[in-house]
Amino acid sequence: MNWKRKDLLGLQNLSAEEIKLILDTAVPMKEILGRAIKKVPALRGRTVVTLFYEPSTRTRTSFELAAKYLSADSVNISTATSSVVKGETLKDTARTLAAMGADVVILRHPMAGAPNLLARTIRAAVINAGDGAHEHPTQALLDMFTVREKKGELAGLNVAIIGDVLHSRVARSNIWGFTKMGARVRICGPATMIPPEIEATGVQVCTRIEEALDGADVVMMLRIQLERQQQGLFPSIREYARLFGLNRERLALARPGALVMHPGPMNRGVEISPEVADGINSVINEQVTNGVAVRMALLYLLGGGGIPDA
Amino acid sequence: MHKLLIKGGRVIDPQAGKMFAADILIVEGEIAAVGPGLEPGEGAVMDVAGKLVAPGLIDMHVHFREPGFEAKETIASGSRAAARGGFTAVACMPNTDPVADNRAVISYIKARAKEAGLVKVYPIGALTRGSRGEELTEMADLKEAGAVALSDDGRSVASAAVMRRAMQYARMVGLPVISHCEEPTLSAGGVMHEGYISTVLGLPGIPAAAEEIMVARDIILSEYTGCPLHIAHVSTAGSVRLIREAKARGVPVTAEVTPHHFTLTDRAVADYDTSTKVNPPLRTEEDVAALKEALADGTIDVIATDHAPHTLEEKDVEYQQAPFGLVGLETALGLVWTELVIPGVLSPVEAIRKLTVNPARILGLQEGVLKVGGDADITIIDPELTEVVDPATFASKGRNTPFAGRRLQGLPVATIVKGQVVYNRNLAMIS
Ligand SMILES: [Zn+2]
Ligand SMILES: [Zn+2]
């Protein structure tokens, strides 16, 4: 199949075929990453803009490297940490980007739906690099790519997503992605951090981590924002770690060879114990490498480049 | 002597609950006669064959933004929108800048409405100073200046103690209290209904409980103080249950629903269309069904628009950034007809009752009926006429509607205030 969409705003509206196309395209891209000279001319002459309204060195660098390896010109616009840039609206910024001749705009924004607004406004392709509590599709795609690489197949796997699902765009994108590919998804976290009516997305909600881990092939831990305690969403870090932290004993409830994932950055000793984070089940570092490959695939598909040299 | 004969229509009398063929003769702004075969004498004739002739519609909940936010709407532009929507009278909420919490602002609004010279504008005074929910306004003074009700609409009075005193005092003064029911700590940060759609969109939600807790509290205070309480823009099935039960017990409570709440659900928020951002938020299918049932069984007395214009630039932003509110005056009657009358939820007479006598009764106005000797405030409705909503044609300054492109049937074709035609959509006038 061919890629037909202008933008990548989330995984909710992608078909399993489209997801498979992205993952398949990332395979040759990862091969490029293994070369001594990591550069192909696929996007030569194209301009990729990273527009970040929220700081995330990790995601931004991953996209910038992906653009460089495909020979695109990349421009980085980071705004102040404030969510509202005084005087200039997202629409004004969009017009500026259009005037600059951007072909692909990668947007990270603290508000859900900002990429949808941008995509409606400009002709350039828009990639959602995380919007509020809505979606973070490239993170989920790199997670799926990593799992597929290790397990061969996504269909039939048991995936446990544990932590602050309410505020997690990573969780939402992974729920859409994994369920579309035929995996079973369980979510688990404090009752105050389980979004209302989440079951309707096709996931099973577990209140105890032991239940979520039972027979899991993939264990995805989410970062807990420590300030959520001040917002009264959980009573203490200590109790959070005690009820929802992943340690070696708990991991033993999962299938042998279960993968441990984390979108980073980790609170070691809170949601994940150091021994598990650095243990043999952990694929956390590979997630980072695969992130570049998946983003190359997306830039390639959305940027309208030539045949990749692979 | 100014005379106008409205000839050949079917008259709706919501008070008597009847619809019958009759002409209406207007002399010097008053209704001089209602009956068959009237003659105009030397006056003009409006041929309304095939049309319905209703008492002038009353919208008891609009935001005209003047003084303070004239870029959104002025009393003049709001009056034009009201006339175009078939409304002969509106009651405007006090959340202007300055807030209508004193005699000067109430008088100013009345003066501006008189200058506009189109529809009747009844100011609603603030319940507390600056609508801050702390100190009571000079309610007697506000009433003398012309306020017809009291409300801090836009927010709830967070303190139950302040609300209790406000209701005691309002009762003494003889003004109804209109309550915007929203428990602020539960709704804080929310931008849409909390449920499956907010979960999927990743937008902070406003739970139904935020509304229902305040509906329950204010009903309890109404019962305790004896103060007539009107619940603005009811949006949830739970609120409906509370109101129904309170009415059955004899609590002096009334309620209104907006056309957008009985028409749309939170599914309309998909793709982050900011014209769907409204407070209270659009709810679920079950809530919409409960609102329709409550309209049919009389639990909900009034249909009001909560007309809330904003500028294009204010709404053309991220969903969370956009202000709450949509414009309703020019789509209201079409939505009532299309969503309620045609499907049989309400008869034409019942629908008109919720747009005329009921709001008039709640606000203590001598309007909403067609009676000889009364002001000739009349709305002519063509129940067959259809039109696709085009915000570009709105008389309101606001274009923020989620109904653009929707086909509506049953539209106002003429609006008459004190015998003057303030809106006429191609109706033949024979002199
Ligand atoms: Zn309100
Ligand atoms: Zn209002």
XYZ file of C-alpha atoms and ligand atoms in Angstrom:
743
model
C 0.000 0.000 0.000
C 0.978 3.643 -0.386
C 0.896 6.411 2.156
C -1.983 8.793 1.409
C -2.276 11.098 4.403
C -0.923 14.607 4.593
C -0.326 14.483 8.350
C 0.319 12.142 11.245
C -1.839 13.463 14.071
C -2.398 10.270 16.026
C -2.879 6.546 15.796
C -6.599 6.584 16.582
C -7.542 7.115 12.963
C -4.818 5.022 11.326
C -5.619 1.591 9.956
C -3.596 -1.500 10.854
C -2.293 -1.444 7.262
C -1.030 2.117 7.629
C 0.695 1.269 10.907
C 2.273 -1.779 9.296
C 3.510 0.355 6.391
C 5.250 2.733 8.799
C 6.827 -0.129 10.750
C 7.924 -1.859 7.547
C 9.443 1.363 6.222
C 11.387 1.756 9.479
C 13.211 -1.545 8.881
C 15.461 -0.281 6.047
C 15.831 3.002 7.938
C 17.262 1.152 10.902
C 19.689 -0.526 8.531
C 20.910 2.928 7.470
C 21.517 3.751 11.145
C 23.875 0.784 11.329
C 26.105 2.082 8.554
C 29.385 3.953 9.009
C 28.039 6.867 6.956
C 24.457 7.406 8.071
C 23.191 9.526 5.223
C 20.897 8.990 2.255
C 19.621 11.677 -0.125
C 15.923 10.809 0.209
C 14.801 14.243 1.438
C 17.463 16.431 -0.124
C 16.101 19.924 -0.706
C 13.222 19.474 1.734
C 12.795 21.566 4.830
C 11.790 20.017 8.138
C 10.859 22.299 11.024
C 10.689 21.163 14.638
C 8.323 23.463 16.521
C 8.421 22.735 20.228
C 6.176 24.586 22.665
C 7.284 22.228 25.400
C 10.887 21.267 26.052
C 11.870 17.733 25.098
C 15.485 17.421 24.049
C 15.094 13.682 23.573
C 12.217 13.771 21.071
C 13.472 16.862 19.260
C 16.982 15.436 18.815
C 15.550 12.171 17.564
C 13.568 13.999 14.869
C 16.493 16.251 13.963
C 18.827 13.285 13.518
C 16.199 11.508 11.448
C 15.930 14.579 9.191
C 19.730 14.868 8.879
C 20.180 11.204 7.957
C 17.661 11.734 5.139
C 19.545 14.869 3.975
C 16.694 17.275 4.765
C 17.407 20.813 5.937
C 16.128 21.173 9.453
C 15.201 24.234 11.423
C 14.417 24.180 15.105
C 11.996 26.629 16.698
C 11.699 26.305 20.439
C 9.461 28.668 22.273
C 9.730 29.728 25.858
C 8.570 27.173 28.379
C 5.335 29.121 28.771
C 2.462 27.348 27.086
C 1.104 30.549 25.650
C 3.456 32.625 23.563
C 2.444 36.175 24.193
C 1.162 38.011 21.181
C 1.634 35.262 18.636
C -0.942 32.554 18.207
C -0.253 29.109 16.818
C -2.003 30.248 13.640
C 0.366 33.218 13.260
C 3.313 30.892 13.724
C 1.836 28.546 11.136
C 1.726 31.332 8.570
C 5.379 32.125 9.275
C 6.306 28.469 8.754
C 4.437 28.406 5.481
C 6.298 31.530 4.369
C 9.579 29.829 5.247
C 8.684 27.005 2.875
C 8.464 24.218 5.443
C 7.610 20.832 3.945
C 7.170 18.997 7.232
C 6.396 20.554 10.610
C 6.934 18.525 13.753
C 4.872 19.975 16.584
C 5.145 19.374 20.318
C 2.495 21.309 22.215
C 1.100 21.228 25.757
C -2.494 21.409 24.490
C -4.418 18.525 23.006
C -5.508 19.154 19.435
C -2.906 21.810 18.604
C -1.501 19.635 15.743
C -5.030 19.254 14.329
C -5.365 23.049 14.280
C -1.955 23.427 12.628
C -2.686 20.720 10.057
C -5.909 22.505 9.070
C -4.017 25.777 8.674
C -0.922 24.928 6.637
C -0.175 22.921 3.539
C 2.948 21.327 4.974
C 2.746 17.865 6.499
C 2.285 17.989 10.276
C 3.671 15.331 12.591
C 2.363 15.285 16.127
C 5.321 14.978 18.471
C 3.054 14.942 21.512
C 0.018 17.140 22.271
C -1.233 17.504 25.815
C -2.844 14.310 27.021
C -4.003 13.412 23.515
C -1.467 11.417 21.478
C 2.234 10.821 20.968
C 2.056 8.647 17.878
C 5.788 8.444 17.084
C 6.554 7.179 20.586
C 3.928 4.452 20.211
C 5.238 3.543 16.764
C 8.765 3.155 18.087
C 7.402 1.072 20.956
C 5.560 -1.172 18.498
C 8.612 -1.382 16.255
C 10.732 -2.452 19.227
C 8.234 -5.093 20.327
C 7.828 -6.426 16.791
C 11.600 -6.653 16.397
C 11.881 -8.688 19.595
C 8.713 -10.766 19.408
C 8.228 -11.052 15.660
C 4.505 -10.391 15.805
C 2.258 -7.976 17.707
C -0.994 -9.900 17.363
C -1.833 -12.018 20.378
C 0.606 -10.350 22.780
C -0.413 -9.193 26.250
C 0.649 -5.612 26.858
C 0.442 -4.026 30.312
C 0.583 -0.218 30.542
C 1.122 0.953 34.112
C 1.049 4.372 35.709
C -0.574 7.759 35.117
C -2.733 6.834 32.131
C -4.991 9.868 32.662
C -2.322 12.367 31.607
C -0.408 10.066 29.259
C -0.463 10.681 25.530
C 2.019 7.827 25.208
C -0.510 5.451 26.753
C -3.328 6.625 24.487
C -1.294 6.197 21.306
C -0.055 2.803 22.432
C -3.592 1.681 23.265
C -4.761 2.556 19.742
C -1.660 1.119 18.104
C -1.378 -2.183 19.926
C -5.104 -2.983 19.884
C -5.294 -2.247 16.147
C -2.410 -4.681 15.605
C -4.246 -7.402 17.505
C -2.561 -7.231 20.903
C -4.478 -7.295 24.199
C -3.889 -4.233 26.336
C -4.341 -3.932 30.088
C -3.927 -0.673 31.916
C -3.236 -0.185 35.586
C -2.676 2.768 37.873
C -4.175 4.681 40.768
C -7.960 5.021 40.344
C -7.478 8.801 40.189
C -5.299 8.377 37.110
C -7.493 6.049 35.074
C -9.376 8.112 32.460
C -13.183 7.828 32.474
C -14.694 5.208 30.163
C -11.257 4.087 28.932
C -12.633 0.515 28.689
C -14.507 1.618 25.580
C -11.185 1.787 23.727
C -10.959 -1.973 24.134
C -8.573 -2.179 27.079
C -8.983 -4.018 30.351
C -8.558 -1.938 33.503
C -6.725 -3.561 36.434
C -6.571 -2.021 39.873
C -3.708 -4.196 41.116
C -0.374 -4.280 39.326
C -0.081 -8.019 39.956
C -3.225 -8.563 37.907
C -1.890 -6.397 35.072
C 1.468 -8.167 35.013
C 0.077 -11.687 35.067
C 1.158 -13.300 31.795
C 2.258 -10.030 30.211
C 4.584 -10.141 27.185
C 5.273 -6.422 27.319
C 5.359 -4.212 30.411
C 5.227 -0.529 29.649
C 5.883 1.737 32.598
C 4.775 5.380 32.431
C 6.590 8.278 34.011
C 4.845 9.615 37.097
C 4.960 13.411 37.363
C 5.876 13.975 40.966
C 3.824 17.187 41.079
C 0.654 15.125 40.658
C 0.981 14.416 44.364
C 0.496 18.121 45.085
C -2.617 18.004 42.913
C -3.960 15.365 45.244
C -3.963 12.565 42.682
C -2.076 10.184 44.943
C -1.112 10.394 48.607
C 2.664 9.970 48.487
C 5.577 8.881 46.307
C 6.221 6.114 48.812
C 2.746 4.675 48.461
C 2.827 5.068 44.675
C 6.071 3.104 44.462
C 4.706 0.492 46.834
C 1.464 -0.051 44.885
C 2.498 0.604 41.282
C 6.298 0.402 41.051
C 7.864 -2.329 38.918
C 10.495 -4.413 40.711
C 12.077 -7.793 40.142
C 9.557 -9.760 42.202
C 6.636 -8.289 40.349
C 8.259 -8.688 36.960
C 8.439 -12.425 37.698
C 4.638 -12.507 37.279
C 5.042 -11.622 33.617
C 5.923 -14.155 30.917
C 9.561 -15.240 30.799
C 11.376 -12.914 28.434
C 8.768 -10.159 28.832
C 9.965 -6.796 27.539
C 10.227 -3.855 29.919
C 9.718 -0.466 28.311
C 9.678 3.153 29.453
C 9.269 6.285 27.332
C 11.727 8.140 29.576
C 12.888 10.016 31.402
C 12.593 7.531 34.289
C 12.100 8.162 37.985
C 14.314 5.296 39.115
C 13.099 3.844 42.355
C 9.605 5.258 41.899
C 7.800 3.728 38.916
C 10.688 1.387 38.118
C 13.460 -0.102 40.240
C 17.018 0.438 38.945
C 17.657 -3.305 38.691
C 14.662 -3.718 36.359
C 15.458 -0.581 34.360
C 18.937 -1.910 33.668
C 18.036 -5.612 33.673
C 18.029 -8.123 30.846
C 14.332 -7.616 30.106
C 14.776 -3.897 29.565
C 14.693 -2.598 25.991
C 14.694 1.031 27.064
C 17.911 1.938 25.247
C 16.820 0.189 22.056
C 13.625 2.242 22.150
C 15.782 5.335 21.708
C 17.616 3.953 18.658
C 14.405 2.698 17.115
C 12.889 6.127 17.642
C 15.251 7.574 15.061
C 14.444 4.792 12.559
C 10.672 5.204 12.959
C 10.933 8.974 12.607
C 13.029 8.574 9.471
C 10.294 6.333 8.089
C 7.642 8.952 8.837
C 9.628 11.841 7.413
C 10.209 9.748 4.350
C 6.537 8.828 3.954
C 5.181 12.307 4.720
C 7.991 14.344 3.219
C 7.386 13.021 -0.262
C 10.996 12.036 -0.776
C 12.563 9.661 -3.327
C 13.205 5.934 -2.981
C 15.328 5.342 0.117
C 18.802 4.128 -0.634
C 18.416 0.875 1.222
C -53.137 56.441 13.297
C -50.707 53.560 12.695
C -52.489 50.340 11.813
C -51.287 46.918 10.732
C -53.394 43.862 9.967
C -51.791 40.442 10.141
C -54.024 38.463 7.888
C -54.677 34.814 7.137
C -52.372 33.064 9.602
C -52.825 30.500 12.327
C -52.542 32.120 15.729
C -50.794 30.289 18.538
C -52.113 31.125 21.994
C -49.700 29.392 24.354
C -51.573 30.461 27.462
C -54.810 28.872 26.369
C -52.874 26.066 24.709
C -54.648 26.607 21.404
C -53.922 27.196 17.766
C -56.627 28.684 15.544
C -57.128 30.659 12.335
C -57.455 34.386 13.003
C -56.347 37.842 11.939
C -54.717 40.288 14.312
C -55.284 44.013 14.088
C -52.596 46.259 15.541
C -53.381 49.880 16.304
C -50.751 52.253 17.701
C -48.491 49.418 18.820
C -51.154 47.541 20.697
C -53.278 44.574 19.765
C -56.720 45.977 18.979
C -58.510 42.822 17.879
C -57.982 39.109 17.337
C -60.498 37.267 15.225
C -61.596 36.126 11.803
C -62.269 38.481 8.871
C -60.804 41.677 10.337
C -60.439 44.749 8.098
C -57.425 47.079 8.198
C -59.244 50.283 7.414
C -56.593 52.643 6.021
C -53.698 50.580 7.483
C -51.194 48.147 6.004
C -51.816 44.415 5.608
C -49.296 41.636 6.147
C -50.335 38.491 4.330
C -49.340 35.519 6.486
C -51.295 32.722 4.815
C -49.722 29.371 5.707
C -47.725 30.933 8.535
C -47.982 30.726 12.315
C -48.563 33.856 14.355
C -47.055 33.605 17.828
C -46.591 36.019 20.692
C -43.151 37.611 20.397
C -40.467 35.171 21.469
C -38.534 35.916 24.649
C -34.959 34.770 25.190
C -34.307 35.036 28.899
C -30.587 34.288 28.645
C -28.297 36.254 26.312
C -24.905 37.920 26.596
C -24.782 41.238 24.747
C -21.229 42.109 25.906
C -21.853 45.832 26.248
C -20.386 47.621 28.126
C -16.841 46.331 27.940
C -16.597 43.797 25.142
C -18.096 45.648 22.189
C -15.862 43.785 19.707
C -17.816 40.614 20.537
C -21.303 42.166 20.430
C -23.051 45.425 21.165
C -26.556 45.937 22.411
C -27.405 47.176 18.902
C -25.893 44.196 17.055
C -27.347 41.795 19.603
C -30.749 43.414 19.140
C -30.506 42.935 15.392
C -29.596 39.280 15.924
C -32.545 38.881 18.290
C -34.952 40.431 15.788
C -33.602 38.215 13.018
C -34.048 35.191 15.258
C -37.712 36.032 15.916
C -37.182 37.390 19.434
C -39.029 40.492 20.520
C -37.488 40.567 23.993
C -34.301 39.347 25.615
C -32.869 39.352 29.121
C -29.138 40.037 29.163
C -26.726 38.650 31.695
C -24.668 41.006 33.828
C -21.154 39.666 33.127
C -20.097 42.782 31.251
C -17.196 45.076 32.139
C -18.058 46.726 34.420
C -20.366 44.047 35.759
C -24.022 45.071 35.908
C -23.940 45.152 39.704
C -25.087 48.763 40.081
C -27.802 51.142 38.918
C -25.541 52.970 36.444
C -24.820 49.915 34.318
C -28.450 48.779 34.342
C -29.548 52.250 33.225
C -26.831 52.349 30.567
C -27.997 49.028 29.090
C -31.581 50.241 28.975
C -30.549 53.470 27.300
C -28.453 51.691 24.682
C -31.303 49.275 23.979
C -33.673 52.195 23.500
C -31.242 53.797 21.047
C -31.005 50.533 19.114
C -34.799 50.676 18.997
C -35.431 47.109 17.921
C -36.281 44.586 20.610
C -36.967 44.912 24.318
C -33.840 44.370 26.386
C -34.316 43.479 30.048
C -31.139 43.669 32.112
C -30.354 41.029 34.704
C -28.449 42.388 37.691
C -25.540 40.688 39.393
C -26.266 38.684 42.527
C -22.976 39.651 44.151
C -20.662 42.605 43.633
C -18.449 42.058 40.611
C -20.012 38.580 40.479
C -17.205 37.642 42.830
C -19.501 35.626 45.073
C -18.666 37.595 48.225
C -20.885 40.620 48.962
C -24.511 41.124 47.950
C -25.416 43.770 45.400
C -27.920 46.533 46.186
C -30.746 44.412 44.882
C -33.565 46.835 45.593
C -31.718 49.557 43.728
C -31.090 47.226 40.801
C -34.765 46.359 40.680
C -35.772 50.010 40.693
C -33.341 50.659 37.842
C -35.021 47.923 35.809
C -33.319 44.618 36.572
C -35.744 41.721 36.115
C -33.692 38.995 37.812
C -30.391 38.422 39.573
C -27.560 36.171 38.500
C -23.799 35.718 38.623
C -24.038 33.752 35.377
C -20.715 32.614 34.050
C -19.897 31.127 37.408
C -21.535 29.718 40.494
C -21.604 31.422 43.851
C -19.068 29.080 45.435
C -20.006 29.843 49.032
C -23.243 28.244 50.142
C -23.520 30.861 52.901
C -23.355 33.746 50.427
C -25.870 32.006 48.165
C -28.233 31.485 51.054
C -28.151 35.181 52.002
C -28.436 36.264 48.367
C -31.578 34.162 48.004
C -33.075 35.434 51.243
C -32.467 39.018 50.170
C -33.614 38.491 46.587
C -36.841 36.985 47.838
C -37.447 40.015 50.028
C -36.830 42.328 47.079
C -39.018 40.198 44.822
C -36.561 39.178 42.140
C -35.889 35.628 40.962
C -32.393 34.202 41.212
C -30.945 32.578 38.089
C -28.236 30.080 38.918
C -25.354 28.946 36.741
C -24.704 25.605 38.400
C -21.064 24.593 38.440
C -19.077 23.370 41.414
C -15.848 25.247 40.673
C -13.362 22.848 42.253
C -14.793 19.980 40.202
C -14.935 21.851 36.911
C -11.586 23.648 37.293
C -9.482 23.356 34.158
C -12.152 21.384 32.307
C -13.067 22.325 28.763
C -15.572 19.633 27.715
C -17.795 16.929 29.154
C -15.807 14.351 31.096
C -16.357 10.972 29.509
C -15.211 8.722 26.724
C -14.699 11.523 24.199
C -12.613 13.665 26.580
C -10.543 10.576 27.356
C -9.876 9.968 23.676
C -9.215 13.613 22.834
C -7.035 14.099 25.906
C -8.927 17.213 26.938
C -9.591 17.985 30.617
C -13.176 17.130 31.469
C -16.025 18.723 33.403
C -17.974 15.918 35.078
C -21.756 15.946 35.175
C -21.392 15.911 38.963
C -19.972 19.467 38.843
C -23.363 20.706 37.647
C -25.544 18.373 39.669
C -23.954 19.167 43.035
C -24.805 22.842 42.571
C -28.291 22.107 41.264
C -28.871 20.048 44.400
C -27.422 22.725 46.691
C -29.395 25.548 45.122
C -32.629 23.563 45.204
C -32.069 22.926 48.914
C -31.432 26.645 49.459
C -34.491 27.586 47.411
C -36.603 25.305 49.539
C -35.050 26.701 52.709
C -35.339 30.386 51.781
C -38.500 30.223 49.669
C -36.721 32.201 46.954
C -37.782 31.411 43.379
C -34.824 29.742 41.689
C -34.312 29.419 37.971
C -31.649 26.930 36.855
C -29.872 28.168 33.749
C -28.805 25.882 30.899
C -29.532 22.455 32.393
C -27.302 19.925 30.660
C -27.386 16.591 32.474
C -29.845 13.796 33.151
C -28.942 14.022 36.838
C -29.909 17.710 36.994
C -33.216 16.871 35.342
C -33.942 14.237 37.993
C -33.159 16.678 40.804
C -35.370 19.399 39.317
C -38.234 17.012 38.609
C -38.153 15.733 42.171
C -37.942 19.274 43.609
C -40.905 20.462 41.527
C -42.933 17.488 42.675
C -42.197 18.545 46.249
C -43.326 22.106 45.516
C -39.966 23.871 45.591
C -40.235 27.141 43.599
C -37.748 26.041 40.971
C -37.847 26.493 37.201
C -35.342 25.534 34.547
C -34.164 26.246 31.037
C -32.360 24.300 28.330
C -30.471 25.644 25.326
C -30.956 24.479 21.737
C -27.338 23.315 21.588
C -27.736 21.125 24.653
C -30.821 19.368 23.288
C -29.270 19.007 19.818
C -25.582 18.166 20.149
C -23.490 15.720 22.145
C -19.828 15.768 23.145
C -19.124 13.878 19.928
C -19.349 17.263 18.200
C -16.057 18.206 19.893
C -14.163 15.709 17.710
C -11.383 17.404 15.782
C -11.293 20.148 18.401
C -13.850 22.481 16.815
C -13.818 25.422 19.245
C -17.356 26.457 18.286
C -18.448 23.450 20.358
C -16.700 24.783 23.480
C -19.492 25.900 25.731
C -20.190 25.994 29.446
C -21.847 23.806 30.585
C -20.332 21.456 28.032
C -22.161 19.394 25.435
C -23.044 16.116 27.139
C -23.955 12.579 26.053
C -26.792 10.895 24.137
C -28.428 9.882 27.429
C -28.340 13.461 28.673
C -29.864 14.765 25.438
C -32.625 12.157 25.723
C -33.285 13.203 29.332
C -33.452 16.882 28.345
C -36.017 16.118 25.644
C -38.070 14.078 28.063
C -37.909 16.946 30.567
C -39.055 19.397 27.916
C -41.964 17.143 27.067
C -43.102 16.501 30.643
C -42.734 20.136 31.733
C -39.770 19.665 34.070
C -37.945 22.172 31.864
C -40.016 25.339 31.500
C -37.982 27.450 29.133
C -35.832 27.298 26.024
C -33.136 29.985 26.151
C -30.093 30.410 23.955
C -27.247 31.512 26.277
C -26.205 33.515 23.189
C -22.496 34.093 23.828
C -20.698 35.826 20.973
C -16.900 35.896 20.694
C -14.613 37.291 18.007
C -13.197 35.054 15.304
C -9.638 35.503 16.584
C -10.585 34.470 20.116
C -12.046 31.186 18.880
C -9.412 30.457 16.231
C -6.955 28.956 18.736
C -6.217 25.704 20.550
C -9.344 24.206 22.124
C -8.119 24.745 25.668
C -7.320 28.393 24.889
C -10.665 29.305 23.374
C -13.337 31.066 25.426
C -16.578 29.224 26.246
C -19.742 30.128 24.369
C -21.595 30.006 21.083
C -24.093 32.293 19.369
C -27.660 31.100 19.485
C -30.197 33.796 18.686
C -30.361 33.261 14.950
C -30.509 29.463 14.965
C -32.748 28.942 18.013
C -36.189 28.754 16.454
C -34.974 26.603 13.569
C -33.424 24.173 16.032
C -36.558 24.107 18.184
C -38.650 23.296 15.132
C -36.242 20.844 13.525
C -35.185 18.988 16.672
C -38.320 19.189 18.825
C -41.484 20.112 16.934
C -41.048 18.115 13.716
C -40.001 14.908 15.544
C -42.959 15.351 17.922
C -41.092 16.008 21.180
C -43.158 19.179 21.617
C -46.303 20.388 19.889
C -46.004 23.808 18.234
C -48.039 25.293 21.089
C -45.860 23.705 23.789
C -42.691 24.817 22.035
C -43.943 28.400 21.802
C -44.986 28.311 25.455
C -41.367 27.644 26.437
C -40.283 30.621 24.349
C -42.966 33.081 25.488
C -45.295 32.842 28.494
C -42.995 30.712 30.606
C -39.957 33.015 30.494
C -42.292 36.023 30.886
C -43.856 34.488 33.995
C -40.464 33.716 35.554
C -39.175 37.250 34.936
C -42.498 38.893 35.894
C -43.032 40.435 32.447
C -46.445 41.398 31.038
C -45.586 39.678 27.798
C -45.585 36.407 25.983
C -49.295 36.431 25.199
C -51.473 37.897 22.460
C -54.123 39.867 24.312
C -56.208 42.816 23.284
C -54.753 45.947 24.835
C -51.298 44.410 25.226
C -48.138 45.354 23.354
C -48.222 44.070 19.785
C -45.095 41.890 20.099
C -45.506 39.173 17.494
C -43.366 36.595 15.750
C -44.443 35.147 12.414
C -43.123 31.644 11.771
C -43.039 29.743 8.511
C -43.117 26.107 9.600
C -42.247 24.872 6.101
C -39.359 27.180 5.286
C -35.925 25.543 5.300
C -32.507 27.099 5.225
C -28.883 26.020 5.591
C -27.209 27.913 8.450
C -24.624 30.338 7.096
C -22.872 32.314 9.844
C -21.771 34.904 7.281
C -25.390 36.091 7.159
C -25.711 36.546 10.938
C -26.665 39.952 12.271
C -24.741 39.105 15.433
C -21.078 40.051 15.480
C -20.426 36.504 16.653
C -19.900 33.760 14.076
C -19.127 31.080 16.651
C -21.728 28.425 15.881
C -21.360 24.667 15.549
C -24.455 24.622 13.327
C -22.912 26.087 10.171
C -24.028 24.017 7.205
C -26.927 22.399 9.069
C -30.331 22.498 7.345
C -33.063 23.846 9.611
C -36.800 23.932 9.058
C -39.296 26.260 10.725
C -37.941 29.775 10.695
C -39.036 33.245 11.760
C -40.142 35.335 8.808
C -41.192 38.507 10.627
C -40.641 40.035 14.041
C -42.920 42.786 15.288
C -42.225 44.827 18.427
C -44.938 47.202 19.646
C -46.477 47.121 16.189
C -43.210 47.968 14.390
C -41.811 45.407 11.978
C -38.184 45.027 13.125
C -37.456 42.033 10.890
C -39.180 40.963 7.722
C -38.077 38.143 5.484
C -39.878 38.748 2.201
C -43.377 38.869 3.620
C -45.750 40.724 1.343
C -46.905 44.015 2.857
C -49.927 45.537 1.180
C -50.621 49.145 1.997
Zn -24.025 30.229 32.541
Zn -24.837 32.526 30.110
